[in-house]
CSV table of C-alpha atoms in Angstrom, one decimal:
chain,number,residue,atom,x,y,z
D,1,MET,CA,15.9,-34.8,25.9
D,2,ASN,CA,17.9,-32.2,24.0
D,3,ALA,CA,15.3,-32.1,21.3
D,4,THR,CA,12.5,-31.3,23.7
D,5,ALA,CA,14.6,-28.5,25.3
D,6,THR,CA,15.0,-26.9,21.9
D,7,ASP,CA,11.3,-27.5,21.0
D,8,ASP,CA,10.4,-25.7,24.3
D,9,ILE,CA,12.5,-22.7,23.2
D,10,VAL,CA,10.7,-22.6,19.9
D,11,ARG,CA,7.3,-23.0,21.5
D,12,ASP,CA,8.0,-20.2,24.0
D,13,TYR,CA,9.2,-17.9,21.2
D,14,LEU,CA,6.0,-18.6,19.1
D,15,ALA,CA,3.8,-18.1,22.1
D,16,ARG,CA,5.4,-14.7,22.6
D,17,VAL,CA,4.8,-13.8,19.0
D,18,GLU,CA,1.2,-15.0,19.4
D,19,ALA,CA,0.6,-12.9,22.5
D,20,ARG,CA,2.1,-9.9,20.8
D,21,ALA,CA,0.0,-10.5,17.7
D,22,ALA,CA,-3.3,-10.6,19.6
D,23,ALA,CA,-4.5,-7.3,18.0
D,24,LEU,CA,-4.1,-8.7,14.4
D,25,PRO,CA,-7.1,-10.2,12.7
D,26,PRO,CA,-7.2,-14.0,13.4
D,27,ASP,CA,-6.4,-15.2,9.9
D,28,ARG,CA,-3.4,-12.8,9.7
D,29,ARG,CA,-2.2,-14.0,13.1
D,30,ARG,CA,-2.5,-17.6,12.1
D,31,GLU,CA,-0.6,-17.0,8.8
D,32,LEU,CA,2.2,-15.2,10.5
D,33,LEU,CA,2.6,-17.9,13.1
D,34,ALA,CA,2.6,-20.6,10.4
D,35,ASP,CA,5.1,-18.8,8.4
D,36,LEU,CA,7.5,-18.3,11.3
D,37,ALA,CA,7.0,-22.0,12.4
D,38,GLU,CA,7.9,-23.1,8.9
D,39,HIS,CA,10.9,-20.8,8.8
D,40,ILE,CA,12.2,-22.2,12.0
D,41,ALA,CA,11.5,-25.8,11.0
D,42,THR,CA,13.1,-25.4,7.6
D,43,SER,CA,16.1,-23.6,9.0
D,44,ARG,CA,16.6,-26.3,11.5
D,45,ALA,CA,16.3,-29.0,8.9
D,46,GLU,CA,18.9,-27.3,6.7
D,47,ALA,CA,21.3,-26.5,9.5
D,48,GLU,CA,24.4,-28.7,10.1
D,49,HIS,CA,23.5,-29.4,13.7
D,50,ASP,CA,20.0,-29.2,15.2
D,51,ASP,CA,21.1,-28.2,18.7
D,52,GLU,CA,20.2,-25.4,21.1
D,53,PRO,CA,22.8,-22.8,19.9
D,54,THR,CA,21.5,-23.3,16.3
D,55,VAL,CA,17.9,-22.8,17.3
D,56,ARG,CA,18.8,-19.7,19.4
D,57,THR,CA,20.7,-18.2,16.5
D,58,ILE,CA,17.7,-18.8,14.2
D,59,LEU,CA,15.3,-17.1,16.7
D,60,ASP,CA,17.8,-14.2,17.3
D,61,ARG,CA,17.9,-13.6,13.6
D,62,LEU,CA,14.1,-13.7,13.3
D,63,GLY,CA,14.0,-10.9,15.8
D,64,GLU,CA,11.9,-9.8,18.7
D,65,PRO,CA,8.1,-10.4,18.5
D,66,ASP,CA,7.6,-6.7,18.9
D,67,GLU,CA,9.5,-5.9,15.8
D,68,ILE,CA,8.0,-8.6,13.7
D,69,VAL,CA,4.4,-7.9,14.6
D,70,GLY,CA,4.8,-4.1,14.8
D,71,VAL,CA,5.8,-4.0,11.1
D,72,ASP,CA,2.5,-5.2,10.0
D,73,GLU,CA,0.3,-3.5,12.5
D,74,PRO,CA,-2.0,-0.9,10.9
D,75,ALA,CA,-2.9,2.2,12.8
D,76,PRO,CA,-5.0,1.0,15.8
D,77,ALA,CA,-8.2,2.5,14.3
D,78,ALA,CA,-7.8,0.4,11.1
D,79,VAL,CA,-8.2,-2.9,12.8
D,80,PRO,CA,-11.7,-3.9,11.9
D,81,ARG,CA,-13.7,-4.2,15.1
D,82,GLU,CA,-17.3,-3.7,15.9
D,83,GLY,CA,-16.3,-1.8,19.0
D,84,PRO,CA,-18.6,1.2,19.4
D,85,ALA,CA,-21.7,-0.7,18.1
D,86,HIS,CA,-21.8,-2.8,21.3
D,87,GLY,CA,-23.6,-0.5,23.7
D,88,GLY,CA,-25.0,-1.9,27.0
D,89,LEU,CA,-28.5,-1.9,25.3
D,90,ARG,CA,-27.1,-3.9,22.4
D,91,VAL,CA,-25.6,-6.5,24.8
D,92,ALA,CA,-28.9,-6.8,26.6
D,93,ALA,CA,-30.8,-7.1,23.3
D,94,VAL,CA,-28.5,-9.9,22.1
D,95,VAL,CA,-28.7,-11.9,25.3
D,96,ILE,CA,-32.5,-11.5,25.6
D,97,GLY,CA,-32.9,-12.3,21.9
D,98,LEU,CA,-30.8,-15.5,22.3
D,99,ILE,CA,-32.9,-16.7,25.3
D,100,VAL,CA,-36.2,-15.9,23.7
D,101,ALA,CA,-35.0,-17.6,20.5
D,102,GLY,CA,-34.3,-20.7,22.6
D,103,PHE,CA,-38.0,-21.0,23.4
D,104,VAL,CA,-39.2,-21.0,19.8
D,105,PRO,CA,-38.7,-24.6,18.9
D,106,VAL,CA,-35.9,-25.3,16.5
D,107,LEU,CA,-36.4,-22.4,14.1
D,108,GLY,CA,-35.7,-19.7,16.7
D,109,TRP,CA,-32.5,-21.4,17.7
D,110,VAL,CA,-31.4,-21.9,14.1
D,111,VAL,CA,-32.0,-18.2,13.3
D,112,GLY,CA,-30.1,-17.2,16.5
D,113,VAL,CA,-27.2,-19.5,15.7
D,114,VAL,CA,-26.9,-18.2,12.2
D,115,LEU,CA,-26.9,-14.6,13.5
D,116,VAL,CA,-24.3,-15.4,16.1
D,117,TRP,CA,-22.0,-17.0,13.6
D,118,THR,CA,-22.3,-14.4,11.0
D,119,ALA,CA,-21.9,-11.4,13.3
D,120,ARG,CA,-18.6,-9.6,12.9
D,121,GLY,CA,-16.1,-9.2,15.6
D,122,TRP,CA,-17.1,-12.1,17.8
D,123,SER,CA,-14.6,-14.5,19.1
D,124,THR,CA,-15.1,-18.2,18.5
D,125,ARG,CA,-15.6,-18.7,22.3
D,126,LEU,CA,-18.4,-16.1,22.3
D,127,ARG,CA,-20.0,-17.7,19.3
D,128,GLY,CA,-19.9,-21.1,21.1
D,129,ILE,CA,-21.5,-19.7,24.1
D,130,GLY,CA,-24.1,-17.9,22.0
D,131,THR,CA,-25.0,-21.2,20.4
D,132,ALA,CA,-25.2,-23.1,23.7
D,133,VAL,CA,-27.1,-20.6,25.7
D,134,PRO,CA,-30.5,-20.8,24.0
D,135,LEU,CA,-30.1,-24.6,23.5
D,136,GLY,CA,-29.6,-25.0,27.3
D,137,PHE,CA,-32.4,-22.7,28.2
D,138,GLY,CA,-34.8,-24.2,25.6
D,139,ILE,CA,-34.2,-27.8,26.4
D,140,GLY,CA,-34.0,-27.3,30.2
D,141,PHE,CA,-37.0,-25.1,30.5
D,142,THR,CA,-39.2,-27.1,28.2
D,143,THR,CA,-38.3,-30.3,30.1
D,144,LEU,CA,-39.1,-28.6,33.4
D,145,VAL,CA,-42.5,-27.4,32.1
D,146,PHE,CA,-43.3,-30.9,30.8
D,147,TRP,CA,-42.3,-32.5,34.0
D,148,LEU,CA,-44.5,-30.1,36.0
D,149,GLY,CA,-47.4,-30.9,33.7
D,150,ALA,CA,-46.8,-34.6,34.0
D,151,GLY,CA,-46.6,-34.3,37.8
D,152,VAL,CA,-49.9,-32.5,38.1
D,153,GLU,CA,-51.5,-35.1,35.8
D,154,ALA,CA,-50.2,-37.9,38.0
D,155,THR,CA,-51.5,-36.4,41.3
D,156,CYS,CA,-54.9,-35.7,39.8
D,157,ALA,CA,-55.4,-39.1,38.2
D,158,GLY,CA,-57.4,-40.4,41.1
D,159,ASN,CA,-56.4,-43.5,43.1
D,160,GLU,CA,-53.2,-44.3,41.2
D,161,CYS,CA,-51.8,-40.9,41.4
D,162,THR,CA,-48.8,-41.5,43.7
D,163,SER,CA,-46.4,-43.7,41.8
D,164,SER,CA,-46.0,-44.9,38.2
D,165,GLY,CA,-43.0,-47.2,37.6
D,166,SER,CA,-40.7,-44.4,36.5
D,167,GLY,CA,-40.4,-42.9,39.9
D,168,GLY,CA,-36.5,-42.6,39.6
D,169,LEU,CA,-36.8,-40.8,36.3
D,170,PHE,CA,-39.1,-38.3,37.9
D,171,VAL,CA,-36.2,-37.1,40.1
D,172,VAL,CA,-33.4,-37.3,37.6
D,173,VAL,CA,-35.1,-35.5,34.7
D,174,PRO,CA,-35.9,-32.3,36.6
D,175,ILE,CA,-32.5,-32.2,38.1
D,176,LEU,CA,-30.8,-32.5,34.7
D,177,ALA,CA,-33.2,-29.8,33.4
D,178,LEU,CA,-32.3,-27.5,36.2
D,179,VAL,CA,-28.6,-28.1,35.7
D,180,LEU,CA,-29.0,-27.2,32.0
D,181,VAL,CA,-30.8,-24.0,32.9
D,182,ILE,CA,-28.2,-23.1,35.4
D,183,VAL,CA,-25.3,-23.8,33.0
D,184,ALA,CA,-27.1,-21.7,30.4
D,185,ALA,CA,-27.5,-18.9,32.9
D,186,VAL,CA,-23.8,-19.0,33.7
D,187,ALA,CA,-22.9,-19.0,30.0
D,188,THR,CA,-25.1,-16.0,29.6
D,189,GLY,CA,-23.2,-14.2,32.3
D,190,MET,CA,-19.9,-15.0,30.5
D,191,LEU,CA,-21.4,-13.8,27.3
D,192,ILE,CA,-22.4,-10.5,28.8
D,193,ARG,CA,-19.0,-10.1,30.4
D,194,GLY,CA,-17.2,-10.9,27.1
D,195,LEU,CA,-19.3,-8.5,25.2
D,196,SER,CA,-19.0,-5.7,27.7
D,197,ARG,CA,-15.2,-6.1,27.9
D,198,ARG,CA,-15.3,-5.6,24.1
D,199,THR,CA,-17.4,-2.5,24.7
D,200,ALA,CA,-15.0,-1.0,27.3
T,1,MET,CA,16.1,5.4,7.4
T,2,THR,CA,14.2,2.4,8.8
T,3,GLN,CA,11.1,3.7,7.0
T,4,LEU,CA,13.0,4.1,3.8
T,5,ARG,CA,14.3,0.5,4.0
T,6,ARG,CA,10.9,-0.8,4.9
T,7,GLY,CA,9.4,0.9,1.8
T,8,MET,CA,12.1,-0.6,-0.5
T,9,LEU,CA,12.0,-4.1,0.8
T,10,PRO,CA,8.8,-5.3,-1.0
T,11,TYR,CA,10.2,-4.2,-4.3
T,12,CYS,CA,13.5,-5.9,-3.6
T,13,VAL,CA,11.6,-9.1,-2.9
T,14,LEU,CA,9.5,-8.7,-6.1
T,15,ALA,CA,12.7,-8.1,-8.1
T,16,LEU,CA,14.2,-11.3,-6.5
T,17,LEU,CA,11.2,-13.3,-7.5
T,18,ARG,CA,11.4,-12.1,-11.1
T,19,ASP,CA,14.2,-14.6,-11.5
T,20,GLY,CA,12.1,-17.5,-10.2
T,21,GLU,CA,10.1,-19.0,-7.4
T,22,ARG,CA,11.5,-19.2,-4.0
T,23,TYR,CA,10.5,-20.4,-0.6
T,24,GLY,CA,10.5,-18.2,2.5
T,25,VAL,CA,13.8,-19.1,4.0
T,26,GLU,CA,15.4,-18.6,0.6
T,27,ILE,CA,14.0,-15.1,0.2
T,28,VAL,CA,15.1,-14.2,3.7
T,29,ARG,CA,18.6,-15.6,3.0
T,30,SER,CA,18.9,-13.7,-0.2
T,31,LEU,CA,17.9,-10.5,1.4
T,32,GLY,CA,20.4,-11.2,4.2
T,33,THR,CA,23.3,-11.4,1.8
T,34,VAL,CA,23.0,-7.7,1.1
T,35,GLU,CA,24.2,-5.7,4.0
T,36,GLY,CA,21.7,-3.5,5.7
T,37,MET,CA,18.6,-4.6,3.9
T,38,VAL,CA,17.0,-6.7,6.7
T,39,THR,CA,17.6,-6.3,10.4
T,40,SER,CA,15.2,-8.9,11.8
T,41,GLU,CA,14.4,-11.7,9.4
T,42,GLY,CA,11.0,-12.2,10.9
T,43,THR,CA,9.7,-8.9,9.5
T,44,VAL,CA,10.0,-10.3,6.0
T,45,TYR,CA,7.0,-12.6,6.6
T,46,PRO,CA,4.3,-10.0,7.3
T,47,MET,CA,5.6,-8.2,4.3
T,48,LEU,CA,5.2,-11.4,2.1
T,49,GLY,CA,1.7,-11.8,3.4
T,50,ARG,CA,0.9,-8.2,2.4
T,51,LEU,CA,2.3,-8.8,-1.1
T,52,ARG,CA,0.1,-11.9,-1.4
T,53,ARG,CA,-3.0,-10.1,-0.3
T,54,GLN,CA,-2.2,-7.3,-2.8
T,55,GLY,CA,-2.0,-10.0,-5.5
T,56,LEU,CA,1.6,-9.2,-6.4
T,57,VAL,CA,2.8,-12.7,-5.5
T,58,GLU,CA,1.0,-16.0,-5.2
T,59,THR,CA,2.0,-19.0,-3.0
T,60,TYR,CA,1.8,-22.7,-3.2
T,61,TRP,CA,3.0,-25.6,-1.0
T,62,GLN,CA,5.6,-28.1,-2.0
T,63,GLU,CA,7.1,-31.1,-0.2
T,64,SER,CA,10.8,-30.8,0.6
T,65,PRO,CA,13.4,-33.5,0.7
T,66,SER,CA,14.4,-32.3,4.2
T,67,GLY,CA,12.1,-30.8,6.8
T,68,PRO,CA,8.4,-29.7,6.5
T,69,PRO,CA,6.6,-28.7,3.3
T,70,ARG,CA,7.7,-25.3,2.0
T,71,ARG,CA,5.6,-22.4,1.0
T,72,TYR,CA,6.8,-21.1,-2.3
T,73,TYR,CA,6.3,-17.6,-3.6
T,74,ARG,CA,5.8,-16.7,-7.2
T,75,ILE,CA,5.5,-13.3,-8.8
T,76,THR,CA,2.2,-12.5,-10.6
T,77,ALA,CA,1.7,-10.3,-13.7
T,78,ASP,CA,0.6,-7.5,-11.4
T,79,GLY,CA,3.8,-8.0,-9.4
T,80,ARG,CA,6.0,-7.7,-12.5
T,81,ARG,CA,4.2,-4.5,-13.5
T,82,ALA,CA,4.6,-3.1,-10.0
T,83,VAL,CA,8.4,-3.8,-9.8
T,84,ASP,CA,8.9,-2.4,-13.4
T,85,THR,CA,7.2,0.8,-12.5
T,86,PHE,CA,9.1,1.1,-9.3
T,87,ALA,CA,12.4,0.4,-11.1
T,88,ALA,CA,11.9,3.2,-13.5
T,89,GLU,CA,10.8,5.6,-10.8
T,90,TRP,CA,13.6,4.6,-8.5
T,91,ARG,CA,16.3,5.3,-11.1
T,92,ARG,CA,14.9,8.8,-11.6
T,93,VAL,CA,14.7,9.5,-7.9
T,94,ALA,CA,18.1,8.0,-7.2
T,95,GLY,CA,19.6,10.1,-9.9
T,96,ALA,CA,18.1,13.2,-8.5
T,97,VAL,CA,19.2,12.4,-4.9
T,98,GLU,CA,22.7,11.6,-6.1
T,99,HIS,CA,22.8,14.9,-7.9
T,100,PHE,CA,22.2,16.8,-4.7
T,101,LEU,CA,24.4,14.6,-2.5
T,102,SER,CA,27.4,15.1,-4.8
T,103,LEU,CA,27.1,18.9,-5.1
């Protein structure tokens, strides 16, 4: 009970540091948080009593997140960011490129994914979306096209056109494909929003 | 004055590490024993990270008998050179400042 209360205090403190450190490069932020977490854990382990006053004293001595992060913050311009390179045109090019890449079987997607993951200044979330978008579009659209083709063939096959045993599958597959395309479209929207926020 | 202290701190840490390897809490504690060197202990960690990136110290992990594994800091040859250069320069400057302050 008491232990969880002190753990909460520590968690809150580290969360405040993390929020304050948002402008630092990710590896630097991770390192700082790990160092502080280790400092707190080691200090607690070495203290006589591991109670709330002890933890509060440890955190007080560490100082305010503002002070800790501010000390290591380079001038804002020095933070490596791709900022100005992301014009509206660039965003459109990336998104269209990703979608087109999704239609070139396998190779296009692989090239797109490699580009997305090697680009500088993208967050992991954006990279994930960039990977999923062409995959969703590619699979969804290809499936839809195949289904339409199959449907036409079935109706034109003469007397037996109406059914085939896999009638249920004929409904489920296109719906799944449509869902995939829609999800990919939504993800594209998020991608555009994420990139344009970066541009702003 | 804050700037001055901030500029000195890395060399104090390097000087401290000349005597032997230490883990983060130890370094912070040693700095804290000298009045006025560190106001918030947390600021020591970004500075340690910078020293590591500059190749003046290196780090390694070691299990501890109590608590989590500790990250130890060890001074490198470059670090020794840096602190020696600083020490010589510091004595010169300190002498000069003292000269004017005691006029």
